[in-house]
């Protein structure tokens, strides 16, 4: 993967953004650290655009803690906004967490339907999330 940024510059950007970039078979995906909180759709869009610009990343792995409760309350529309941005910019996302604790049937149905497609998936660990992101 070609990049205008040198290795040390890339590491500094990763640290500043609170993420780690993983490269496999010439495809890059960013893993957002659990401590990084994405508060709203504009911040999500900023993260998505930055990882694409700086790392040419095609995928994003996000811990459920980073998305906050608002994402998992479908009535807020936040999850729908996130999916729309992912679709518009042709980017994949894997959400990492334990989702059985959410009792909402509509949320469980949403998770199930997302896992049937190839844009967004919900996985219990980081390795499964990355495998899904790197799947062609």
mmCIF file of C-alpha atoms in Angstrom:
data_model
loop_
_atom_site.group_PDB
_atom_site.id
_atom_site.type_symbol
_atom_site.label_atom_id
_atom_site.label_comp_id
_atom_site.label_asym_id
_atom_site.label_seq_id
_atom_site.Cartn_x
_atom_site.Cartn_y
_atom_site.Cartn_z
ATOM 1 C CA UNK A 1 0.000 0.000 0.000
ATOM 2 C CA UNK A 2 1.462 3.315 -1.076
ATOM 3 C CA UNK A 3 1.284 6.249 1.274
ATOM 4 C CA UNK A 4 2.667 9.760 1.283
ATOM 5 C CA UNK A 5 3.163 9.435 5.032
ATOM 6 C CA UNK A 6 6.303 7.880 6.452
ATOM 7 C CA UNK A 7 6.032 5.140 9.039
ATOM 8 C CA UNK A 8 6.747 7.427 12.005
ATOM 9 C CA UNK A 9 4.197 9.984 10.774
ATOM 10 C CA UNK A 10 1.577 7.241 10.417
ATOM 11 C CA UNK A 11 2.225 6.018 13.958
ATOM 12 C CA UNK A 12 1.873 9.561 15.301
ATOM 13 C CA UNK A 13 -1.435 9.991 13.464
ATOM 14 C CA UNK A 14 -2.679 6.623 14.784
ATOM 15 C CA UNK A 15 -1.813 7.634 18.338
ATOM 16 C CA UNK A 16 -3.420 11.063 17.987
ATOM 17 C CA UNK A 17 -6.622 9.538 16.578
ATOM 18 C CA UNK A 18 -6.766 6.716 19.147
ATOM 19 C CA UNK A 19 -6.639 3.901 16.630
ATOM 20 C CA UNK A 20 -4.493 1.158 15.162
ATOM 21 C CA UNK A 21 -4.284 0.443 11.449
ATOM 22 C CA UNK A 22 -3.988 -3.176 10.332
ATOM 23 C CA UNK A 23 -2.893 -4.115 6.809
ATOM 24 C CA UNK A 24 -3.617 -7.499 5.261
ATOM 25 C CA UNK A 25 -3.231 -8.405 1.603
ATOM 26 C CA UNK A 26 -2.919 -4.743 0.579
ATOM 27 C CA UNK A 27 -6.134 -3.769 2.368
ATOM 28 C CA UNK A 28 -6.158 -1.514 5.429
ATOM 29 C CA UNK A 29 -8.639 -1.356 8.288
ATOM 30 C CA UNK A 30 -8.584 0.839 11.375
ATOM 31 C CA UNK A 31 -9.392 -0.417 14.856
ATOM 32 C CA UNK A 32 -10.733 2.353 17.066
ATOM 33 C CA UNK A 33 -9.521 2.035 20.654
ATOM 34 C CA UNK A 34 -12.079 1.500 23.417
ATOM 35 C CA UNK A 35 -11.137 4.855 24.935
ATOM 36 C CA UNK A 36 -12.069 6.791 21.785
ATOM 37 C CA UNK A 37 -15.688 7.926 22.020
ATOM 38 C CA UNK A 38 -17.485 8.897 18.826
ATOM 39 C CA UNK A 39 -20.196 11.258 20.048
ATOM 40 C CA UNK A 40 -22.163 12.124 16.929
ATOM 41 C CA UNK A 41 -22.467 11.570 13.208
ATOM 42 C CA UNK A 42 -20.105 14.425 12.329
ATOM 43 C CA UNK A 43 -17.376 12.949 14.505
ATOM 44 C CA UNK A 44 -18.020 9.538 12.933
ATOM 45 C CA UNK A 45 -17.722 11.068 9.469
ATOM 46 C CA UNK A 46 -14.491 12.845 10.472
ATOM 47 C CA UNK A 47 -12.966 9.572 11.709
ATOM 48 C CA UNK A 48 -14.081 7.728 8.596
ATOM 49 C CA UNK A 49 -12.704 10.392 6.248
ATOM 50 C CA UNK A 50 -9.428 10.631 8.171
ATOM 51 C CA UNK A 51 -8.707 6.919 8.129
ATOM 52 C CA UNK A 52 -9.443 6.812 4.431
ATOM 53 C CA UNK A 53 -7.256 9.849 3.699
ATOM 54 C CA UNK A 54 -4.294 9.009 5.925
ATOM 55 C CA UNK A 55 -4.287 5.211 5.609
ATOM 56 C CA UNK A 56 -6.439 4.414 2.576
ATOM 57 C CA UNK A 57 -8.474 2.236 4.952
ATOM 58 C CA UNK A 58 -11.536 0.480 3.596
ATOM 59 C CA UNK A 59 -12.824 -0.780 6.925
ATOM 60 C CA UNK A 60 -13.362 0.321 10.476
ATOM 61 C CA UNK A 61 -13.593 -1.847 13.593
ATOM 62 C CA UNK A 62 -15.287 -0.073 16.489
ATOM 63 C CA UNK A 63 -15.861 -1.285 20.038
ATOM 64 C CA UNK A 64 -19.436 -0.891 21.217
ATOM 65 C CA UNK A 65 -18.212 1.432 23.995
ATOM 66 C CA UNK A 66 -16.894 3.840 21.367
ATOM 67 C CA UNK A 67 -20.290 4.180 19.720
ATOM 68 C CA UNK A 68 -22.158 4.769 22.971
ATOM 69 C CA UNK A 69 -25.685 3.844 24.003
ATOM 70 C CA UNK A 70 -27.227 6.187 21.426
ATOM 71 C CA UNK A 71 -26.112 3.875 18.612
ATOM 72 C CA UNK A 72 -27.942 0.918 20.188
ATOM 73 C CA UNK A 73 -31.173 2.867 20.729
ATOM 74 C CA UNK A 74 -32.584 2.661 17.213
ATOM 75 C CA UNK A 75 -35.196 5.342 17.944
ATOM 76 C CA UNK A 76 -32.444 7.984 17.935
ATOM 77 C CA UNK A 77 -31.666 7.384 14.246
ATOM 78 C CA UNK A 78 -27.932 7.469 14.966
ATOM 79 C CA UNK A 79 -27.313 3.879 13.808
ATOM 80 C CA UNK A 80 -29.196 4.597 10.581
ATOM 81 C CA UNK A 81 -27.133 7.739 10.004
ATOM 82 C CA UNK A 82 -23.916 5.750 10.518
ATOM 83 C CA UNK A 83 -25.019 3.065 8.056
ATOM 84 C CA UNK A 84 -25.940 5.725 5.521
ATOM 85 C CA UNK A 85 -22.469 7.305 5.740
ATOM 86 C CA UNK A 86 -20.808 3.893 5.395
ATOM 87 C CA UNK A 87 -22.897 3.158 2.331
ATOM 88 C CA UNK A 88 -22.272 6.584 0.783
ATOM 89 C CA UNK A 89 -18.508 6.251 1.184
ATOM 90 C CA UNK A 90 -18.309 2.527 0.391
ATOM 91 C CA UNK A 91 -16.722 1.607 3.714
ATOM 92 C CA UNK A 92 -17.216 -1.431 5.925
ATOM 93 C CA UNK A 93 -17.636 -1.421 9.699
ATOM 94 C CA UNK A 94 -17.436 -4.169 12.280
ATOM 95 C CA UNK A 95 -18.796 -3.458 15.749
ATOM 96 C CA UNK A 96 -17.043 -5.405 18.518
ATOM 97 C CA UNK A 97 -18.894 -6.324 21.683
ATOM 98 C CA UNK A 98 -21.347 -8.518 23.518
ATOM 99 C CA UNK A 99 -24.771 -7.772 22.113
ATOM 100 C CA UNK A 100 -26.917 -10.326 23.943
ATOM 101 C CA UNK A 101 -27.400 -7.848 26.776
ATOM 102 C CA UNK A 102 -29.569 -5.671 24.543
ATOM 103 C CA UNK A 103 -33.140 -6.875 24.954
ATOM 104 C CA UNK A 104 -34.761 -4.821 22.198
ATOM 105 C CA UNK A 105 -36.184 -7.146 19.548
ATOM 106 C CA UNK A 106 -35.791 -4.464 16.891
ATOM 107 C CA UNK A 107 -32.106 -4.069 17.779
ATOM 108 C CA UNK A 108 -31.541 -7.834 17.737
ATOM 109 C CA UNK A 109 -33.254 -7.958 14.325
ATOM 110 C CA UNK A 110 -31.073 -5.063 13.141
ATOM 111 C CA UNK A 111 -27.913 -6.880 14.257
ATOM 112 C CA UNK A 112 -29.072 -10.091 12.574
ATOM 113 C CA UNK A 113 -29.836 -8.300 9.287
ATOM 114 C CA UNK A 114 -26.512 -6.430 9.326
ATOM 115 C CA UNK A 115 -24.671 -9.716 9.816
ATOM 116 C CA UNK A 116 -26.337 -11.074 6.669
ATOM 117 C CA UNK A 117 -24.868 -8.309 4.503
ATOM 118 C CA UNK A 118 -21.319 -7.162 3.815
ATOM 119 C CA UNK A 119 -21.289 -3.510 4.925
ATOM 120 C CA UNK A 120 -21.767 -3.745 8.706
ATOM 121 C CA UNK A 121 -21.338 -6.676 11.054
ATOM 122 C CA UNK A 122 -21.410 -7.288 14.783
ATOM 123 C CA UNK A 123 -18.700 -9.553 16.211
ATOM 124 C CA UNK A 124 -17.735 -10.642 19.697
ATOM 125 C CA UNK A 125 -13.975 -10.114 19.339
ATOM 126 C CA UNK A 126 -11.460 -8.071 17.418
ATOM 127 C CA UNK A 127 -10.024 -10.935 15.366
ATOM 128 C CA UNK A 128 -13.462 -11.947 14.061
ATOM 129 C CA UNK A 129 -14.188 -8.305 13.306
ATOM 130 C CA UNK A 130 -10.975 -7.924 11.322
ATOM 131 C CA UNK A 131 -11.589 -11.176 9.445
ATOM 132 C CA UNK A 132 -14.989 -9.860 8.394
ATOM 133 C CA UNK A 133 -13.517 -6.539 7.267
ATOM 134 C CA UNK A 134 -10.820 -8.192 5.170
ATOM 135 C CA UNK A 135 -13.245 -10.609 3.536
ATOM 136 C CA UNK A 136 -13.771 -9.761 -0.115
#
